[in-house]
Coordinates of C-alpha atoms and ligand atoms in Angstrom, one line a residue:
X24 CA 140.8 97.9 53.4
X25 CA 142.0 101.1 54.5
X26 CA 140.3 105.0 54.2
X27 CA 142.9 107.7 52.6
X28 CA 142.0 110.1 54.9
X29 CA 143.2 114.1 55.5
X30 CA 144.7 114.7 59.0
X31 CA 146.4 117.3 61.0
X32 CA 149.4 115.2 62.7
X33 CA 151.1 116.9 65.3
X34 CA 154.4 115.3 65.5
X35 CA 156.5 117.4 68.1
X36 CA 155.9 118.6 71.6
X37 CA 154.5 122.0 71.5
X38 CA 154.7 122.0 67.6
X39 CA 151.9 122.7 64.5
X40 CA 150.0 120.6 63.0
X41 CA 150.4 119.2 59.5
X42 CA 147.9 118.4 57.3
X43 CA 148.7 114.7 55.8
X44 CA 147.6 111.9 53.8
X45 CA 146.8 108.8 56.4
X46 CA 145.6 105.8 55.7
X47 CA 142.7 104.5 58.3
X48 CA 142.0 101.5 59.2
X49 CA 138.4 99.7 58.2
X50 CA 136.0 99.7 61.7
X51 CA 136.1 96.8 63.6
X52 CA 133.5 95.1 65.4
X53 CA 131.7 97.8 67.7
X54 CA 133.1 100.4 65.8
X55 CA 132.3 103.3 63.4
X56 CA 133.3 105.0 60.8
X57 CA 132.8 108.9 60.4
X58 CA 133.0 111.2 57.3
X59 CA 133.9 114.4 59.6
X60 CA 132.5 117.6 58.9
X61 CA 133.2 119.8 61.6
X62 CA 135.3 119.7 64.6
X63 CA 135.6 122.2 67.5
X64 CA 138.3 122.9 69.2
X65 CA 138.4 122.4 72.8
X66 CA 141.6 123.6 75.1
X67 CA 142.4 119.8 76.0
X68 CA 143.1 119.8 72.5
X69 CA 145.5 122.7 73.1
X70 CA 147.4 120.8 76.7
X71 CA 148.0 118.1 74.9
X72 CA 149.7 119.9 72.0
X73 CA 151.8 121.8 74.8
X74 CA 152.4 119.3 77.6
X75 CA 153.5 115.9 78.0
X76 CA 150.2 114.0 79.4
X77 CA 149.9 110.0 78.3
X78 CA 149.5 110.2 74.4
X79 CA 152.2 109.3 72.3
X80 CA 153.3 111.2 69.5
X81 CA 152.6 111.3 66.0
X82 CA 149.2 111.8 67.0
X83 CA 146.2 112.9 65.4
X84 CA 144.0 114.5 68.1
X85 CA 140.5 116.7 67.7
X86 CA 137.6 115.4 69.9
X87 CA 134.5 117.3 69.0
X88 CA 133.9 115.9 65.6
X89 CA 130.9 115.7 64.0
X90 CA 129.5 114.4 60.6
X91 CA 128.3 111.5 58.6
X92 CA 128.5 107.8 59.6
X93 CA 130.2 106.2 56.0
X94 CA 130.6 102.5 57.9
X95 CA 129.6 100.6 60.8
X96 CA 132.0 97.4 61.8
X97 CA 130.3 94.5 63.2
X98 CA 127.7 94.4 66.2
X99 CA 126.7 98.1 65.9
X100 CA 122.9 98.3 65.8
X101 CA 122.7 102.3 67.4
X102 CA 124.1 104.1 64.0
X103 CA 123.7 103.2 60.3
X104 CA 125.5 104.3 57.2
X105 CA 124.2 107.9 56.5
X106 CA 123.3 108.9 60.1
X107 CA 124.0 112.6 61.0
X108 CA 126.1 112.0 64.4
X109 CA 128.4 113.7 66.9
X110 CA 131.2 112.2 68.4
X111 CA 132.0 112.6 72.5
X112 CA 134.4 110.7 74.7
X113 CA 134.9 107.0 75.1
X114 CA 134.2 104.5 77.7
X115 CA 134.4 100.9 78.2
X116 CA 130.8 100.0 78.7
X117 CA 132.2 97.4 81.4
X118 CA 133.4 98.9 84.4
X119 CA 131.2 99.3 87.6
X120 CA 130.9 103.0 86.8
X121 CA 129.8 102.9 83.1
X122 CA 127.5 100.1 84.5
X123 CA 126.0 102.4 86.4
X124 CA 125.3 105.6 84.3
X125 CA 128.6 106.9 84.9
X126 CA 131.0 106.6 81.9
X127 CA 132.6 109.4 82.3
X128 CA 134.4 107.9 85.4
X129 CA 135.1 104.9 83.5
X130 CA 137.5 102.5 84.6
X131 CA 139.7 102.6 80.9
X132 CA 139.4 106.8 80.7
X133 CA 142.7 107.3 80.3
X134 CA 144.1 104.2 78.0
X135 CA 140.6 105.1 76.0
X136 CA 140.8 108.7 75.5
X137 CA 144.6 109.5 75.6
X138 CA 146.5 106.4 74.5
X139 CA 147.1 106.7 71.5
X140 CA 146.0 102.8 70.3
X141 CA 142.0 101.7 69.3
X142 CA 140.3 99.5 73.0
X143 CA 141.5 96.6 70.7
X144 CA 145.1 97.5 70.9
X145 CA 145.6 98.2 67.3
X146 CA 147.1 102.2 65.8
X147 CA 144.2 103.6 63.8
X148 CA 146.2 105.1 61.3
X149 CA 149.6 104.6 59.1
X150 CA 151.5 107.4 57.4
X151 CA 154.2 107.5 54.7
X152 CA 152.7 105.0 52.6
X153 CA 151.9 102.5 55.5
X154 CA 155.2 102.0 56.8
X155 CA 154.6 104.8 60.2
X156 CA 152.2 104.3 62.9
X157 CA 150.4 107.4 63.9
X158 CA 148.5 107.3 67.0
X159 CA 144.9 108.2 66.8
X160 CA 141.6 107.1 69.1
X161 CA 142.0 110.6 70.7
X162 CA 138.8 110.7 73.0
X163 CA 137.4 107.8 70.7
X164 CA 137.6 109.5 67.9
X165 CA 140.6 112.1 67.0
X166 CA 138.5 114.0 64.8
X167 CA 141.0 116.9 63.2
X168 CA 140.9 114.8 60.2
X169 CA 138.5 114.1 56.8
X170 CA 137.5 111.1 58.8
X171 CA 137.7 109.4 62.2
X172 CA 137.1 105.8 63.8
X173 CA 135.2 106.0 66.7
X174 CA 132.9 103.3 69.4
X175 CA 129.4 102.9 68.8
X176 CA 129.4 104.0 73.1
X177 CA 130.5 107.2 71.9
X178 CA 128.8 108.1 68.2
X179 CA 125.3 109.8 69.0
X180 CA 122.8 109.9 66.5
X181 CA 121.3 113.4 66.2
X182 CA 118.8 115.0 64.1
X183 CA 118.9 117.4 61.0
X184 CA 117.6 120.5 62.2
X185 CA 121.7 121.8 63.1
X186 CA 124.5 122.3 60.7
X187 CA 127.4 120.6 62.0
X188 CA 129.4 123.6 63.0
X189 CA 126.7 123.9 66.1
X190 CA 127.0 120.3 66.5
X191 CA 130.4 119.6 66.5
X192 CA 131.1 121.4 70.1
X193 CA 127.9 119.7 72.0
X194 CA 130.4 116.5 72.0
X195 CA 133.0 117.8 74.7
X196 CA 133.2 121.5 75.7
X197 CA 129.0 122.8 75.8
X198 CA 128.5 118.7 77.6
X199 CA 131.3 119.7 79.8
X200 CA 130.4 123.7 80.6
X201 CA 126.6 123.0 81.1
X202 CA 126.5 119.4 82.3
X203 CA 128.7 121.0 85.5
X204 CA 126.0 123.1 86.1
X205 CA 122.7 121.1 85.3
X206 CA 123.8 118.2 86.7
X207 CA 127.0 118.0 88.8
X208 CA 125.8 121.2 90.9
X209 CA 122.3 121.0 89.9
X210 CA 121.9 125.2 89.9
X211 CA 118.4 126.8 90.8
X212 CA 116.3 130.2 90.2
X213 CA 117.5 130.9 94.2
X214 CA 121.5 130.3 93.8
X215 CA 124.0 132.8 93.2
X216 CA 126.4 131.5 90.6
X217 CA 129.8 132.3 89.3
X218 CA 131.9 131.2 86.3
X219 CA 135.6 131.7 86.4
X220 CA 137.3 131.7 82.6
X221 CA 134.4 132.6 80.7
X222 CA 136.2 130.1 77.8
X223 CA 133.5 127.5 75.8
X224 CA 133.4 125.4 78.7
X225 CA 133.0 128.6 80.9
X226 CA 130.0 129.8 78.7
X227 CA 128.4 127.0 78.5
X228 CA 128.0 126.2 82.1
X229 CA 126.9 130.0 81.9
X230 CA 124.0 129.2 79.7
X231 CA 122.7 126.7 81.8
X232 CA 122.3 129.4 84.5
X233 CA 120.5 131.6 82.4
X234 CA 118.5 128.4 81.3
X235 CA 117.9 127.9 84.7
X236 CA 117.1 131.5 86.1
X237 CA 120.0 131.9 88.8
X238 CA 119.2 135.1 90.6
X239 CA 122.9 136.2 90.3
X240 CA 125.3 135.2 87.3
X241 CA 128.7 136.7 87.2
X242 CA 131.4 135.9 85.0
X243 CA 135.7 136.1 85.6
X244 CA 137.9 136.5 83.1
X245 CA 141.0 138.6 82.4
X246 CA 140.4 138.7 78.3
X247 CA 137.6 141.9 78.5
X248 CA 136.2 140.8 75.1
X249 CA 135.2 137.4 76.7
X250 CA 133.2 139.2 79.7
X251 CA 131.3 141.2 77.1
X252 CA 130.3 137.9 75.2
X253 CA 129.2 136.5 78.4
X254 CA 127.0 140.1 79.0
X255 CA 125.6 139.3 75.3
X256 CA 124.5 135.4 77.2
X257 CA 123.4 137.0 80.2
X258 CA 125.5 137.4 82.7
X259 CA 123.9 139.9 85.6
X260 CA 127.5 141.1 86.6
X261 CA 130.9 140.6 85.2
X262 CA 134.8 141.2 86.7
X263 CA 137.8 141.6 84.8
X264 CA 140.7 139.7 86.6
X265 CA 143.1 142.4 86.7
X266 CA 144.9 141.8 89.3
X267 CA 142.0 142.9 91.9
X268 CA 141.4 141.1 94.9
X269 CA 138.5 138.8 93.7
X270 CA 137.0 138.1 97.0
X271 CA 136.4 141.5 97.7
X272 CA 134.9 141.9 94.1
X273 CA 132.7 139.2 94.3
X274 CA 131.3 139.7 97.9
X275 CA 131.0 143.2 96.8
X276 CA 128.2 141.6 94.1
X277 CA 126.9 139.0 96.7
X278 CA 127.7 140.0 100.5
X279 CA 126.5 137.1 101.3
X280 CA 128.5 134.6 99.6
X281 CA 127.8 132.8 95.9
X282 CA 125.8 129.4 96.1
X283 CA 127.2 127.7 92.7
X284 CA 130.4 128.4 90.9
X285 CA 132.7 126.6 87.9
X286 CA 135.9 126.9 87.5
X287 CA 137.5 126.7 84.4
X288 CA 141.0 128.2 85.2
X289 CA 142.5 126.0 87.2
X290 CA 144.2 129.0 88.8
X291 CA 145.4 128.1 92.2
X292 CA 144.7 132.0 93.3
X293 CA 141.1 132.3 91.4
X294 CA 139.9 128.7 93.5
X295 CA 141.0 129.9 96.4
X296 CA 139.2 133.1 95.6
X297 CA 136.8 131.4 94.5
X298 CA 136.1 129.1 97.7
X299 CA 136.6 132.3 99.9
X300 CA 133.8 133.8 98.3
X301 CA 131.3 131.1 98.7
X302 CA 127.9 131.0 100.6
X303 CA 127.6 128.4 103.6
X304 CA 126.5 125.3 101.7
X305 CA 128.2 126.5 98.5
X306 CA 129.8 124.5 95.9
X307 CA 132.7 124.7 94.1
X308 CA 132.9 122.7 90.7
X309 CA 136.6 123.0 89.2
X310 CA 137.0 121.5 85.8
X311 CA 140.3 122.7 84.3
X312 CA 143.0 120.1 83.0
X313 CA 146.0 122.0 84.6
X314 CA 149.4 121.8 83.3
X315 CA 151.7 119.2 84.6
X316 CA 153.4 120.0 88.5
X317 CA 150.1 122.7 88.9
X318 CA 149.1 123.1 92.4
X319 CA 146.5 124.6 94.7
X320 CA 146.5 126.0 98.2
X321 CA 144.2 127.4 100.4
X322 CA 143.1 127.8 104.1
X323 CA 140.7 124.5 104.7
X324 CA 139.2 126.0 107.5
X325 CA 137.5 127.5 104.2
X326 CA 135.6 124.2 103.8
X327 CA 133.9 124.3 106.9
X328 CA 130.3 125.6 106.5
X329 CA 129.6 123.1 104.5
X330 CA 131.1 124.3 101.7
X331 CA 131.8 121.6 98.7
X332 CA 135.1 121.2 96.5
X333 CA 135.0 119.0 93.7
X334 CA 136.3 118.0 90.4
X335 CA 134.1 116.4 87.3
X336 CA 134.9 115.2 84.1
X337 CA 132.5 115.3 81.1
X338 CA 129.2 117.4 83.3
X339 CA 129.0 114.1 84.9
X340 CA 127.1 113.5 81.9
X341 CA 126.2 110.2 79.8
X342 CA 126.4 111.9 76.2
X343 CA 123.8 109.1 74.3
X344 CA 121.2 111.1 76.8
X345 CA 122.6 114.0 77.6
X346 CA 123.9 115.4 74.1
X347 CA 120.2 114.9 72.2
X348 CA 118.5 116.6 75.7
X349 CA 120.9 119.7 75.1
X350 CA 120.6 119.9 71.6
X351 CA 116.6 120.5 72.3
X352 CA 117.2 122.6 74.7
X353 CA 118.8 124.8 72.2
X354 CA 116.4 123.9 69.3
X355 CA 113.4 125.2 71.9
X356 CA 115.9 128.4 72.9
X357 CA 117.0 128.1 75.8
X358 CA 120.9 127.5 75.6
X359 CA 121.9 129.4 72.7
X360 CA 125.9 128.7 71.9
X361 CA 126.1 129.8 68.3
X362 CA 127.1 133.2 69.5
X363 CA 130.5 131.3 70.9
X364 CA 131.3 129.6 67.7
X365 CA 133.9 131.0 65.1
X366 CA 134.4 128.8 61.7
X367 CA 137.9 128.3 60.1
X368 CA 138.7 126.1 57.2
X369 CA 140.5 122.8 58.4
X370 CA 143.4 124.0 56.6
X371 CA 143.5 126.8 58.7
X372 CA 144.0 125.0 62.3
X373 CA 147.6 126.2 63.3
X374 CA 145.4 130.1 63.2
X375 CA 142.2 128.9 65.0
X376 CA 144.5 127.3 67.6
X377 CA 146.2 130.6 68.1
X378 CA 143.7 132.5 67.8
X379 CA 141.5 131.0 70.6
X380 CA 144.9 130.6 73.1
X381 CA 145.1 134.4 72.9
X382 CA 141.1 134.9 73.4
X383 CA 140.8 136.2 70.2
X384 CA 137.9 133.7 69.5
X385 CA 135.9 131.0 72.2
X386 CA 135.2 128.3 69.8
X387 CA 136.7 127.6 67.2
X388 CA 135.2 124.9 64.7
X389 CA 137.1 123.6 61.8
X390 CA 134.8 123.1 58.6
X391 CA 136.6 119.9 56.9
X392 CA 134.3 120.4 53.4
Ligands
NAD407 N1 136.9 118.2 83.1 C1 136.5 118.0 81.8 O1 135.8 117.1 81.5 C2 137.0 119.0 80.8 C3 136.4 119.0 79.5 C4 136.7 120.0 78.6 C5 137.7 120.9 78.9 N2 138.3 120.8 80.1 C6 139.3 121.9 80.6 O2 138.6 123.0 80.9 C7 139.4 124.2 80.8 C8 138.7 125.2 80.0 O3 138.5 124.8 78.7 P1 138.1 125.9 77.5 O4 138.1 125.2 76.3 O5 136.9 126.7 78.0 O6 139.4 126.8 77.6 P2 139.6 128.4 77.4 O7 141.1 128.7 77.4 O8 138.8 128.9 76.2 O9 138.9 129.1 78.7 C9 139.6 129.3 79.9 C10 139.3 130.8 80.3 O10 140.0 131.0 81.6 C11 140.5 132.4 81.5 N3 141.5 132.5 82.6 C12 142.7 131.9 82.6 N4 143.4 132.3 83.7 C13 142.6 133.2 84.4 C14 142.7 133.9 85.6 N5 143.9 133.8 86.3 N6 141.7 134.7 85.9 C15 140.6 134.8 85.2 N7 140.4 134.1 84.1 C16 141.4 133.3 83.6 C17 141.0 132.5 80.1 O11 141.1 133.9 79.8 C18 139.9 131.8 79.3 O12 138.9 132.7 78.9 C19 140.7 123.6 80.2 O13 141.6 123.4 81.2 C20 140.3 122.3 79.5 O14 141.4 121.5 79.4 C21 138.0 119.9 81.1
ZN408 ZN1 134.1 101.8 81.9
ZN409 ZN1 137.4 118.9 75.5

């Protein structure tokens, strides 16, 4: 049995996508199938569309789905047909760090997330009346389509008090944006925090300072519109990356030096910035998936004061927990993200990508019905 299934197939480097008919496989055992509703789009989305990185083309990618579950394949107790669920990355369950509350290190992150093939080896989908493979299982999921398969690991039941277009973006870039800063640098009333690319990731991890009280919360971007949204979140200060020397700028905020900051760039100049303008003791989260031969410099002598670089996938965050904990946070009001979220109609996904790549929009979230 197959699903007839409407998908946007990207089938060329740096190319559109095209909506097509697909046919999907049935689930198999530990796996589930989801009736999409909404899907955000998240800027991995975006590098992968742009730059060679593991996943083999034609591929069907989107990993912020949300929706209904239509079918469960064998073994999967956690969801039921009819469930309202949102769909995040995949891990293997097995490894020694999903064994120990760390999936987003997991062992298989790579073959899982960006191969291309389902953990049981097999291509989701088939085109062209079943005779083309099109790769699929994008993040457990690949979710710009009418339907996805994705793990039982990675489908988390939620409630019905959200439509899915607030949903949809809790399953990659709002877990990513505020998991950095609730969990991977743990921000308090007392730090001074900074966010550099004030994107959906950006915000997020923005919102959790709020959330949290930092004393300080400044924002970086160069797109202006993007540093008055971030005013609108509550951002004390904000600096438009124009070219000034940010170091100056921010100690000019903080003379003594920020406690906390994200980046989301992946801008070689703004970390370095970034690390020259932290506090002793400060930490420096970067999160960006940089374009293939990016590198960064700067002075280590920087890290001594017990200042902290480090990367982090996912806000270090396990979303079966950490996905229904944010998702009350924002039901009791305290991380408030619908003010990021633009919707566009599925068939409209070549214009929300562009849209958001020029800063026109932070989150876009395609509306499949
Ligand atoms: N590590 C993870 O688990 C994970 C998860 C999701 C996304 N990501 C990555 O995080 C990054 C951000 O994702 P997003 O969806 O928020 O993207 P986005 O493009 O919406 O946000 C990035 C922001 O950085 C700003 N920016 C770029 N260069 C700048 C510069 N030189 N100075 C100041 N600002 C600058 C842009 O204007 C933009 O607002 C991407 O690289 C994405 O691939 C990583
Ligand atoms: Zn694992
Ligand atoms: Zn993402």
């Amino acid at each position: 049995m197959t699903t007839t299934t409407l998908a946007a197939v990207l089938r060329t480097r740096g190319g559109s996508y095209r909506l097509e008919q697909v046919e999907l496989a049935d689930p198999g055992p530990g796996q589930v199938l989801v009736k999409i509703a909404a899907c955000g789009i998240c800027f991995t989305d975006i590098g992968v569309q742009r730059y060679e990185q593991g996943t083999p083309l034609p591929h069907v990618l989107g990993h912020e789905g949300a929706g209904t579950v239509a079918k469960v394949g064998a073994g999967v107790t956690n969801v039921a047909p009819g469930d309202r669920v949102v769909l995040s990355y995949a891990s293997c369950g097995a490894c020694a760090n999903c064994a120990h509350d760390h999936p987003q290190y997991c062992a298989s992150f790579m073959p899982l997330n960006y191969g291309g093939v389902l953990s049981d080896g097999s291509v989701p989908m088939r085109g062209h009346g079943e005779e083309e493979a099109i790769f699929g299982g994008f993040f457990g999921q690949s979710s710009f389509a009418t339907h996805a398969i994705a793990y039982a690991r990675n489908t988390v039941k939620v409630g019905s008090e959200l439509p899915f277009a607030l949903l949809a973006p809790f399953g990659c870039g709002l877990q990513t944006g505020a998991g950095t800063a609730y969990n991977t640098l743990d921000v308090k009333a007392h730090h001074a925090f900074a966010v550099m690319g004030a994107g959906s990731v950006g915000l997020a991890a923005l919102l959790a300072a709020v959330d949290r009280g930092c004393r300080t919360i400044i924002a970086v971007d160069r797109v202006p519109e993007r540093l008055e949204m971030a005013r609108r979140l509550g951002a004390t200060h904000t600096l438009l990356a124009d070219g000034r020397d940010l170091v100056a700028a921010l100690r000019g905020i903080e003379a003594g030096g920020l406690d906390r900051i994200v980046d989301t760039t992946g801008v070689s100049a703004v970390i370095r910035a970034g690390l020259e303008a932290l506090a002793s003791r400060g930490q420096l989260a970067m999160l960006a998936v940089t374009a293939p031969g990016t590198e960064i410099t700067f002075n280590p002598n920087t890290l001594l004061g017990g200042r902290a670089l480090k990367g982090a996938v996912e806000g270090d965050a396990d979303p079966q927990a950490f996905i229904p904990w944010l998702i009350g946070r924002h039901l009791s009001g305290r991380f408030d993200h619908a003010p990021l979220i633009t919707e566009y109609p599925f068939s409209a996904i070549n214009e929300a990508v562009a849209d958001m790549a020029a800063g026109r929009v932070v989150k876009p979230v395609l509306v499949m019905d």
